[in-house]
mmCIF file of C-alpha atoms in Angstrom:
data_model
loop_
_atom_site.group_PDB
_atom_site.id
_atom_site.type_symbol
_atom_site.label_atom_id
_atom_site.label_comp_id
_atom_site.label_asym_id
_atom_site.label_seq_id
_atom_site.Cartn_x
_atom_site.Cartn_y
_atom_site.Cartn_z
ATOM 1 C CA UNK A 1 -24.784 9.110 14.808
ATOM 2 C CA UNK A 2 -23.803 12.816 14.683
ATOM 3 C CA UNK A 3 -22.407 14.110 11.090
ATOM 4 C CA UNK A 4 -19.460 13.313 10.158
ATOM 5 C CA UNK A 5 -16.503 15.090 7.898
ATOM 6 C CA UNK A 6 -14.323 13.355 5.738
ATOM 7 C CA UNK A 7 -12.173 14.498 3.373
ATOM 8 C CA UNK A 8 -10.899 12.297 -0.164
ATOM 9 C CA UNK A 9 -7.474 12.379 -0.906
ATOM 10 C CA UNK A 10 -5.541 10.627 -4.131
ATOM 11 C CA UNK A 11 -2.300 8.824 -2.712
ATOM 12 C CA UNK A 12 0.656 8.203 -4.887
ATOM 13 C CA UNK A 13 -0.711 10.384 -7.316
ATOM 14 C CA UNK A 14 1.412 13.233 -9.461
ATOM 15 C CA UNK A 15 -2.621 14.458 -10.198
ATOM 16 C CA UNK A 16 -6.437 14.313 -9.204
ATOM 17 C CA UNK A 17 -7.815 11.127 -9.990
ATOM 18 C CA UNK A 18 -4.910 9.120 -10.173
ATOM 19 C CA UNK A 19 -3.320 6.929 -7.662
ATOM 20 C CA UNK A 20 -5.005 4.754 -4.340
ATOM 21 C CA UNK A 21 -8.385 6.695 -3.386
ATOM 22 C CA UNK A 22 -8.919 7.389 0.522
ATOM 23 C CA UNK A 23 -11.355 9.134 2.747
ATOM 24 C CA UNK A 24 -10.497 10.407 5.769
ATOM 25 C CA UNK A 25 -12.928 11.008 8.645
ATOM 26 C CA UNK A 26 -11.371 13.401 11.129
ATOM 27 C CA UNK A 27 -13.991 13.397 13.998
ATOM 28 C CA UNK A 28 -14.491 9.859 14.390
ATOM 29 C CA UNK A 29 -13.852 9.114 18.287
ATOM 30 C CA UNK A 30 -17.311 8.081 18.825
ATOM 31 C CA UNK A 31 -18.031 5.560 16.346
ATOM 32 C CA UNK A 32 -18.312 2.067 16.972
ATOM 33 C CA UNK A 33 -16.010 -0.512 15.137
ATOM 34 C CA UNK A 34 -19.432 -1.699 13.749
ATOM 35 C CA UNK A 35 -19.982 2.113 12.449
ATOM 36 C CA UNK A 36 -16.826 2.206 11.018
ATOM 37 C CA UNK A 37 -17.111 -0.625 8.986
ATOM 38 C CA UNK A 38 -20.346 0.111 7.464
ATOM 39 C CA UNK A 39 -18.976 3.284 6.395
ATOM 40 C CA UNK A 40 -16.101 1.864 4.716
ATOM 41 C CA UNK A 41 -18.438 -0.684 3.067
ATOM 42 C CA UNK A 42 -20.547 2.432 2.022
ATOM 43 C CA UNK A 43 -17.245 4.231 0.857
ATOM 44 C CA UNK A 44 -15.984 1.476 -0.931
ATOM 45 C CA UNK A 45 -12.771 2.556 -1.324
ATOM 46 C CA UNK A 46 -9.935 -0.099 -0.728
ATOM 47 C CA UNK A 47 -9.569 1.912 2.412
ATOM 48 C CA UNK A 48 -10.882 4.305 4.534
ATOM 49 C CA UNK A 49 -9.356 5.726 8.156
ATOM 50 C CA UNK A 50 -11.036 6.983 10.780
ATOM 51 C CA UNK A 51 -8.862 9.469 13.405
ATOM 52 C CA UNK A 52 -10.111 8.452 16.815
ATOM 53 C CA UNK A 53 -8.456 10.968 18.804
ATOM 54 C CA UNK A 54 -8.133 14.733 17.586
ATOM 55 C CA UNK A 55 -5.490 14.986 20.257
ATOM 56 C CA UNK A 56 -1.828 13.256 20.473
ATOM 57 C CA UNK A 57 -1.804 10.195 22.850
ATOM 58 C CA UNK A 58 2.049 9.009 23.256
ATOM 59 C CA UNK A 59 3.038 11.863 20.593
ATOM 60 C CA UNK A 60 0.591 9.905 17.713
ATOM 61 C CA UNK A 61 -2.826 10.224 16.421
ATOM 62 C CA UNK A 62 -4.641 7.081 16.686
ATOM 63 C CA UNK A 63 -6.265 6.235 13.823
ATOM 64 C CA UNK A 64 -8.264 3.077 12.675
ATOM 65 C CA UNK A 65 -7.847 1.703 9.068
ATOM 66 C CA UNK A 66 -10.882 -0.657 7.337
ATOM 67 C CA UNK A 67 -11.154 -2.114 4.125
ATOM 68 C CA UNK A 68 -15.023 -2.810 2.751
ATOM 69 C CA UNK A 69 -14.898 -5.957 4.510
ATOM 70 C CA UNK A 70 -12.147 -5.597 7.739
ATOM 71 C CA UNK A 71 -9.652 -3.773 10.005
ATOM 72 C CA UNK A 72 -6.569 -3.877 8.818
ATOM 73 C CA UNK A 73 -3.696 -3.086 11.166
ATOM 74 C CA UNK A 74 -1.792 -1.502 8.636
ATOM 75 C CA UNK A 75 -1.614 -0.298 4.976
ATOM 76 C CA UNK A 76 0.265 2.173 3.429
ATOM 77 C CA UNK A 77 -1.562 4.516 1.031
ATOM 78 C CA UNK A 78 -4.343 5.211 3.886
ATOM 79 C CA UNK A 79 -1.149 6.356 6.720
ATOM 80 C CA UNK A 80 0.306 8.685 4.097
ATOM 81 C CA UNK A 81 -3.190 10.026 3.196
ATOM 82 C CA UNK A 82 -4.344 10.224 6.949
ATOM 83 C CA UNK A 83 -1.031 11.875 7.834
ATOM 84 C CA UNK A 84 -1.555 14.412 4.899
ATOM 85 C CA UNK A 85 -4.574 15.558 6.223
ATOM 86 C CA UNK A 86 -3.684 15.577 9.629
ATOM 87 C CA UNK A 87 -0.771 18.424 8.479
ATOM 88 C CA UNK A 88 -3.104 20.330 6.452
ATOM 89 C CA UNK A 89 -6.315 19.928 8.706
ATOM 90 C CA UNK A 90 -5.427 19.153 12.315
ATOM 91 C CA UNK A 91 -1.946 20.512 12.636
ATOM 92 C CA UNK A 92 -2.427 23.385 10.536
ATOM 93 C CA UNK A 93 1.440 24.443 10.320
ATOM 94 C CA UNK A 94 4.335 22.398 8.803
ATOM 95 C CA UNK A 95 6.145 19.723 10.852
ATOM 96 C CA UNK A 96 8.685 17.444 9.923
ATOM 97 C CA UNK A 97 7.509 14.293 11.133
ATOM 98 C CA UNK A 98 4.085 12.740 12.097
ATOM 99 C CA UNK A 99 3.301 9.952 14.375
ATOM 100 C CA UNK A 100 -0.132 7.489 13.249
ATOM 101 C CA UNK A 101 -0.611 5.067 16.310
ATOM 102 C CA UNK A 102 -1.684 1.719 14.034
ATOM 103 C CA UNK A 103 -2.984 -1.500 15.562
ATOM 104 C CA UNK A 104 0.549 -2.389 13.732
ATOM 105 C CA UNK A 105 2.117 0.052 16.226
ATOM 106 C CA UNK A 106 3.467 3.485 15.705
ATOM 107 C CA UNK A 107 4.486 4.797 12.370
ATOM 108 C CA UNK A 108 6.281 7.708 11.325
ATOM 109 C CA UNK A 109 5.710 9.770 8.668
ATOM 110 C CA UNK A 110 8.339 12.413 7.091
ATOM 111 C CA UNK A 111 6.993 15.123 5.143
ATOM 112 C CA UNK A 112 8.748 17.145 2.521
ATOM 113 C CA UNK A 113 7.431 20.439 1.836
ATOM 114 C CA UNK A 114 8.323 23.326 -1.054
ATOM 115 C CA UNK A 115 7.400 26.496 0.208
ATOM 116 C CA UNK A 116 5.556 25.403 3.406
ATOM 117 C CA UNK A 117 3.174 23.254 1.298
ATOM 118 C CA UNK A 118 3.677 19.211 1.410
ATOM 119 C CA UNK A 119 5.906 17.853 -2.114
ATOM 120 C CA UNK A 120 6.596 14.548 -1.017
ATOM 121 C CA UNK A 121 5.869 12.002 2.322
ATOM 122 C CA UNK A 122 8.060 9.060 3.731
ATOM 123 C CA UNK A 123 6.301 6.572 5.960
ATOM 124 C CA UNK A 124 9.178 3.938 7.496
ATOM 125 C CA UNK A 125 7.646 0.947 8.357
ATOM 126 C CA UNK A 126 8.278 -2.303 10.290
ATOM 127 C CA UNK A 127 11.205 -4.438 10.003
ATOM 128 C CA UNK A 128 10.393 -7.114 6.874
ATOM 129 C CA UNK A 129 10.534 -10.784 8.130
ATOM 130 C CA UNK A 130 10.478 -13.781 5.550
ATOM 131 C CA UNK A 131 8.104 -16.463 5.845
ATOM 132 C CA UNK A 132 7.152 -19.679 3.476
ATOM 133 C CA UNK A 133 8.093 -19.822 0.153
ATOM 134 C CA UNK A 134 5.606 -20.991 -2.683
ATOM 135 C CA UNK A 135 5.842 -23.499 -5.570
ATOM 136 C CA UNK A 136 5.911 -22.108 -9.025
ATOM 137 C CA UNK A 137 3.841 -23.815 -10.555
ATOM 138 C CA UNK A 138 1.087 -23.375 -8.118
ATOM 139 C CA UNK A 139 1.523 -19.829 -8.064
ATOM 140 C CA UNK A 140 1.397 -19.673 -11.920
ATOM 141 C CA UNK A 141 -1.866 -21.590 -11.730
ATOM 142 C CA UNK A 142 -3.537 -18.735 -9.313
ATOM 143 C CA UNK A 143 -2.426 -16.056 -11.765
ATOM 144 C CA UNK A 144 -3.219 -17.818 -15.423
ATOM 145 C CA UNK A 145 0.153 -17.858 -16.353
ATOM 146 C CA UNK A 146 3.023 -19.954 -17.336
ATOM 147 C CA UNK A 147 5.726 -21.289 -14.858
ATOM 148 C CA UNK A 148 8.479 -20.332 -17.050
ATOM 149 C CA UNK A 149 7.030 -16.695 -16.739
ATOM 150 C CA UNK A 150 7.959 -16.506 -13.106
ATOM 151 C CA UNK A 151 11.793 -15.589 -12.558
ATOM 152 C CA UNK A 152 12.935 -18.637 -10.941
ATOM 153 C CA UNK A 153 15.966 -16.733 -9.516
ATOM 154 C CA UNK A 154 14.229 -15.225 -7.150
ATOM 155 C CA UNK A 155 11.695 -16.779 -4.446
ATOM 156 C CA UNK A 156 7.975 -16.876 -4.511
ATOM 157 C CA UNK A 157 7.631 -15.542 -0.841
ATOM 158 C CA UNK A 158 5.133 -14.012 1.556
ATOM 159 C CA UNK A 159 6.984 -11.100 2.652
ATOM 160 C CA UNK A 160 5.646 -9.124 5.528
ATOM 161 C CA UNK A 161 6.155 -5.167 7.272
ATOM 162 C CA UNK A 162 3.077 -5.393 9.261
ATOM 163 C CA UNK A 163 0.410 -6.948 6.753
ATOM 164 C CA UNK A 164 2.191 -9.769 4.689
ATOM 165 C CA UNK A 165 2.058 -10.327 1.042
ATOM 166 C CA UNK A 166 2.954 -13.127 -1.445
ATOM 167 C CA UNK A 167 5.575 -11.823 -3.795
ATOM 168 C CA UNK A 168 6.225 -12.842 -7.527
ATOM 169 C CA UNK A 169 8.471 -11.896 -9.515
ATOM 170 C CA UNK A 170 7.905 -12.068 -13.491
ATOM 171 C CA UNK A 171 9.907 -11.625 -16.220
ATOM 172 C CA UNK A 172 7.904 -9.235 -18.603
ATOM 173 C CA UNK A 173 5.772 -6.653 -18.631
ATOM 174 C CA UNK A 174 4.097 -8.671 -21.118
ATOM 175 C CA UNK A 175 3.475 -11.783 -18.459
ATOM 176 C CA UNK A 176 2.297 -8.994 -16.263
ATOM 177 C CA UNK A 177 -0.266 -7.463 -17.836
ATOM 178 C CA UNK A 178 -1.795 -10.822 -18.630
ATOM 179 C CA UNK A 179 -2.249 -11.891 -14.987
ATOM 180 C CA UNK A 180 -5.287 -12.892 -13.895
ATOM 181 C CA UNK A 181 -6.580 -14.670 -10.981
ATOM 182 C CA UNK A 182 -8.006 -17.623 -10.983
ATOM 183 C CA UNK A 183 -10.303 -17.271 -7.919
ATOM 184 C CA UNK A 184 -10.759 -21.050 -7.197
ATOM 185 C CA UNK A 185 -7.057 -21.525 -7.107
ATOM 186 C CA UNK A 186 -6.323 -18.313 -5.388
ATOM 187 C CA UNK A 187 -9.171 -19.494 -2.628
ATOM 188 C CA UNK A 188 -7.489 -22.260 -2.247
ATOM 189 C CA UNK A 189 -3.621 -21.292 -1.705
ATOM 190 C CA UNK A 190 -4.705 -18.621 0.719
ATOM 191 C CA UNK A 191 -6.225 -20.888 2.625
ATOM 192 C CA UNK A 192 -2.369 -22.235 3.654
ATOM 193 C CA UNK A 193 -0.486 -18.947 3.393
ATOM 194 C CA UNK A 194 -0.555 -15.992 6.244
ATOM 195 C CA UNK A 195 -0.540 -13.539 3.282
ATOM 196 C CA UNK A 196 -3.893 -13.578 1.884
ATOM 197 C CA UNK A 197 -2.415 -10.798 -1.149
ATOM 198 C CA UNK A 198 -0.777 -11.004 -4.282
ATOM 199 C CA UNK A 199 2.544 -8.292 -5.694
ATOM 200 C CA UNK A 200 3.805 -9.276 -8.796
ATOM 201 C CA UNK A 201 6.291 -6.996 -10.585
ATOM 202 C CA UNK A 202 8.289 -6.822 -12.737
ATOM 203 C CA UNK A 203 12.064 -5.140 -14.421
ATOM 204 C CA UNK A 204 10.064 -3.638 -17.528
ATOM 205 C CA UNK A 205 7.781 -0.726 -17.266
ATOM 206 C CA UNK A 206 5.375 1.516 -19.120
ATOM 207 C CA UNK A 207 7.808 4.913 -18.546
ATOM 208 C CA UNK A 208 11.194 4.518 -18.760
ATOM 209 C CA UNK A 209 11.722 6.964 -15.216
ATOM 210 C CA UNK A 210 10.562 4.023 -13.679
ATOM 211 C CA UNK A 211 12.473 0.719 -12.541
ATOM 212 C CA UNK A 212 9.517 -1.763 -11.493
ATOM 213 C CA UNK A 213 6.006 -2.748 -12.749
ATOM 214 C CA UNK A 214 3.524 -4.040 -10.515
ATOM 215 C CA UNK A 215 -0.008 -4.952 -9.502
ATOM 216 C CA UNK A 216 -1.204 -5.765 -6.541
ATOM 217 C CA UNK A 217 -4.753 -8.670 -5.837
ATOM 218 C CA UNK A 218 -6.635 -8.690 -2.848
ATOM 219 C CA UNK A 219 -9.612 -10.397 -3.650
ATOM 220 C CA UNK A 220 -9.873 -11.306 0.388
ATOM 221 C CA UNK A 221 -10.216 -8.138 1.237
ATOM 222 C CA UNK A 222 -13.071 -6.846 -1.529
ATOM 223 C CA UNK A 223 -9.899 -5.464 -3.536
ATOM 224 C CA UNK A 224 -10.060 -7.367 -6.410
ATOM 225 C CA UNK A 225 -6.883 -5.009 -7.661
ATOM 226 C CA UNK A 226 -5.063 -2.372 -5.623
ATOM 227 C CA UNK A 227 -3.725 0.660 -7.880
ATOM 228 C CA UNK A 228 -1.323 1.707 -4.946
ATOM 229 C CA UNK A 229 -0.056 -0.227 -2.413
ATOM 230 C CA UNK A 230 2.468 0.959 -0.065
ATOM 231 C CA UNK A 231 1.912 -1.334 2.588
ATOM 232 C CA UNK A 232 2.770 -4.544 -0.284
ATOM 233 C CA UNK A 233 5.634 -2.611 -2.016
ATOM 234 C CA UNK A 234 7.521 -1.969 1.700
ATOM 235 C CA UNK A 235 7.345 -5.782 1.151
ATOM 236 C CA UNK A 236 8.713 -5.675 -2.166
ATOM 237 C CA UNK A 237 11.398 -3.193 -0.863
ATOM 238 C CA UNK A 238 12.608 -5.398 1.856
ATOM 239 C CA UNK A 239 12.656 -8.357 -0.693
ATOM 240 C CA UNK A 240 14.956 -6.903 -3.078
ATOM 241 C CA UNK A 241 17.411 -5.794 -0.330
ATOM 242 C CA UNK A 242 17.023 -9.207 1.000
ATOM 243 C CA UNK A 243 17.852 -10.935 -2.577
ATOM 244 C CA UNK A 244 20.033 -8.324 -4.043
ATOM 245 C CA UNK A 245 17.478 -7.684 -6.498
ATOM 246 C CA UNK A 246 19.507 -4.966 -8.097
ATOM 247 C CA UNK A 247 22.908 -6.169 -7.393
ATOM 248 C CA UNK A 248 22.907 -4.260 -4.120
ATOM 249 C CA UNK A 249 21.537 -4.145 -0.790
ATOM 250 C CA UNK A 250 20.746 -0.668 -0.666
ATOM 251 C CA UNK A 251 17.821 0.470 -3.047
ATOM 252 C CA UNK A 252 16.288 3.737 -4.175
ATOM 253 C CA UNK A 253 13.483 2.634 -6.804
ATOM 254 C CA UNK A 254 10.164 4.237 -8.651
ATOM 255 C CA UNK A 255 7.685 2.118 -9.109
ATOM 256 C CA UNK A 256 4.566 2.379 -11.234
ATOM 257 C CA UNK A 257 1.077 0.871 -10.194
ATOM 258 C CA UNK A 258 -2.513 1.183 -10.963
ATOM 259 C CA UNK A 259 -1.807 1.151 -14.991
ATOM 260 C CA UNK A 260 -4.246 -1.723 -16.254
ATOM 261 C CA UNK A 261 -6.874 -0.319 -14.202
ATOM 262 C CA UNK A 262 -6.571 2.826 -15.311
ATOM 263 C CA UNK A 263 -5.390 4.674 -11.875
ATOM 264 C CA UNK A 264 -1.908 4.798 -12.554
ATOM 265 C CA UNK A 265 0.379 5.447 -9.199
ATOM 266 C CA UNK A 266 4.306 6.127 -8.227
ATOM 267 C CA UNK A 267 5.869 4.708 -4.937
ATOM 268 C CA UNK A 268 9.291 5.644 -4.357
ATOM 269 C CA UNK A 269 11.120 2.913 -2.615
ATOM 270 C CA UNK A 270 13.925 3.238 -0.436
ATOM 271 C CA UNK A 271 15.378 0.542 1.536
ATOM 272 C CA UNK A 272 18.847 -0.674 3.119
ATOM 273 C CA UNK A 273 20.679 -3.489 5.061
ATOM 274 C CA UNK A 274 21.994 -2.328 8.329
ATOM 275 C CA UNK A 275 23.846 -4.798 9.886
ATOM 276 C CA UNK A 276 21.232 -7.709 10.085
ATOM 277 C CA UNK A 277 18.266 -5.374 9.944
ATOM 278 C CA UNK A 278 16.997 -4.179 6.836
ATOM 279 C CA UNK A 279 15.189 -0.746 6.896
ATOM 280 C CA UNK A 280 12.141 0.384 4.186
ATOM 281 C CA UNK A 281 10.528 3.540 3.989
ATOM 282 C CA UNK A 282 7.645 4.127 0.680
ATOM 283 C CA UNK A 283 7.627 7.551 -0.421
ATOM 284 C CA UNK A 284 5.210 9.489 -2.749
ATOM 285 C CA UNK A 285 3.048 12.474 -3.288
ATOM 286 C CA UNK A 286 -0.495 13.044 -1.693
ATOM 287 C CA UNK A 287 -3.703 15.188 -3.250
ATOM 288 C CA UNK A 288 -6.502 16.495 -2.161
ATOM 289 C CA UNK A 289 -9.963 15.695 -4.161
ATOM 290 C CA UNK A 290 -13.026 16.548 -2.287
ATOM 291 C CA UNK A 291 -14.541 17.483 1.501
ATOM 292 C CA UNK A 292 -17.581 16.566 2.454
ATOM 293 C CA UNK A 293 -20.049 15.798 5.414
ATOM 294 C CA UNK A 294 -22.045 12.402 6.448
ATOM 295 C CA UNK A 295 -25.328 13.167 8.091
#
């Protein structure tokens, strides 16, 4: 295996070493999926991407996305990182939209810029599409808490926009920040459920700029907890269009992430119901951290 570049990039992240982490590797078109993998697992980062083909193919970069254990055929934080360096690295000039061809399918990003350099990206992803809802007191079980915690009002639901997540909705901050898994129950209720991840969230939050709390388990997938997710809260954006959340079916939202594990991350959520349709795009701010070389 040739050397490799990769680059390490902080995603929802308003500075260096907050937010999701991510490396990038830019010249990665001969690797095998094997390769890739033990990179990732070598990285061990909740994600790393791999850019398989320096040139467009159907106006997109393809790019492969693997956690330390799997593929994954989508996941937010690594698209907006890949297509940040992909601007600044590949492209080289500033563009208004960029195409990452997913196993998911094709995903666009928007990018914002200030003065030609990048303030803000939008990736829109798939259509959300409901699936089975989950007993409360089950759920409350896998997380160590009380049923009367949850906010019954709402469903217990795996929620998916390309990679599907269970989503819970709690009361307090207070309940939130006492969650923790209980990995024998958790085993066992993924074991029935297409969503093999966690969201819970929550109305109160640490800053008052913000309007959701949440945290985000992936035990599955060697992520025992995610400080970003924007794959998870695209599912959490379609579900409070879907249940009027807010009152509303149109939603423009910050949400905060990452804060009991000290990597604390902003999403910007933006979703609406068109019709029958509901659309969700995650927003937030990318940074660059390090470059560097395998050999």
């Amino acid at each position: 295996m040739s050397s490799l570049n990769f680059y390490i990039v902080d995603v929802f992240a308003e500075t260096k070493y907050t937010g999701n982490q991510l490396a990038v590797f830019t010249n990665a078109a001969n690797l095998t999926s094997e390769q890739m993998q033990l990179i990732a697992k070598e990285i061990n980062y909740s994600e790393t991407t791999f850019l398989t083909s320096p040139q467009q193919i159907s106006g997109g970069y393809n790019v492969r996305i693997f956690t330390p254990e799997q593929e994954l055929p989508f996941a937010g934080h690594p698209t907006l990182g890949t297509a940040y360096i992909l601007q600044r690295e590949i492209i080289k000039y500033p563009v208004p939209k960029i195409l990452l061809n997913l196993k998911v399918g094709q995903i666009p990003v928007t990018v914002n810029y200030i003065d030609a350099f990048i303030e803000c990206m939008w990736m829109k992803q798939k259509e959300p599409t409901f699936h089975q809802v989950l007993d409360a007191q089950t759920i409350a079980e896998v997380l160590n808490i009380l049923p009367d915690e949850i906010d019954l009002r709402f469903p217990i639901q795996e929620v998916s926009t390309g990679v599907p997540f269970i989503i819970v909705p709690l009361k307090t901050l207070e309940s939130l920040k006492r969650t923790k898994v209980n990995q024998d129950k958790y085993f066992e209720i993924i074991s029935t459920t297409d969503a093999k991840c966690i969201l819970v969230f929550c109305p109160e939050t640490y800053h008052p700029i913000n309007q959701l709390n949440v945290r985000v388990f992936c035990d599955y997938l060697g992520i025992p907890e995610d400080p970003a997710t924007g794959s998870a809260n695209g599912c959490l954006a379609g579900y409070l269009v879907e249940y009027s959340y807010f009152g509303k079916q149109k939603i423009s939202v910050r949400v905060e992430q990452g804060y009991e594990i000290k990597r604390p991350s902003s999403l910007l959520l933006e979703a609406e119901k068109k019709d029958t349709a509901i659309e969700v795009n995650v927003g937030g701010k990318v940074v660059m951290v390090a470059t560097g070389e395998f050999v």
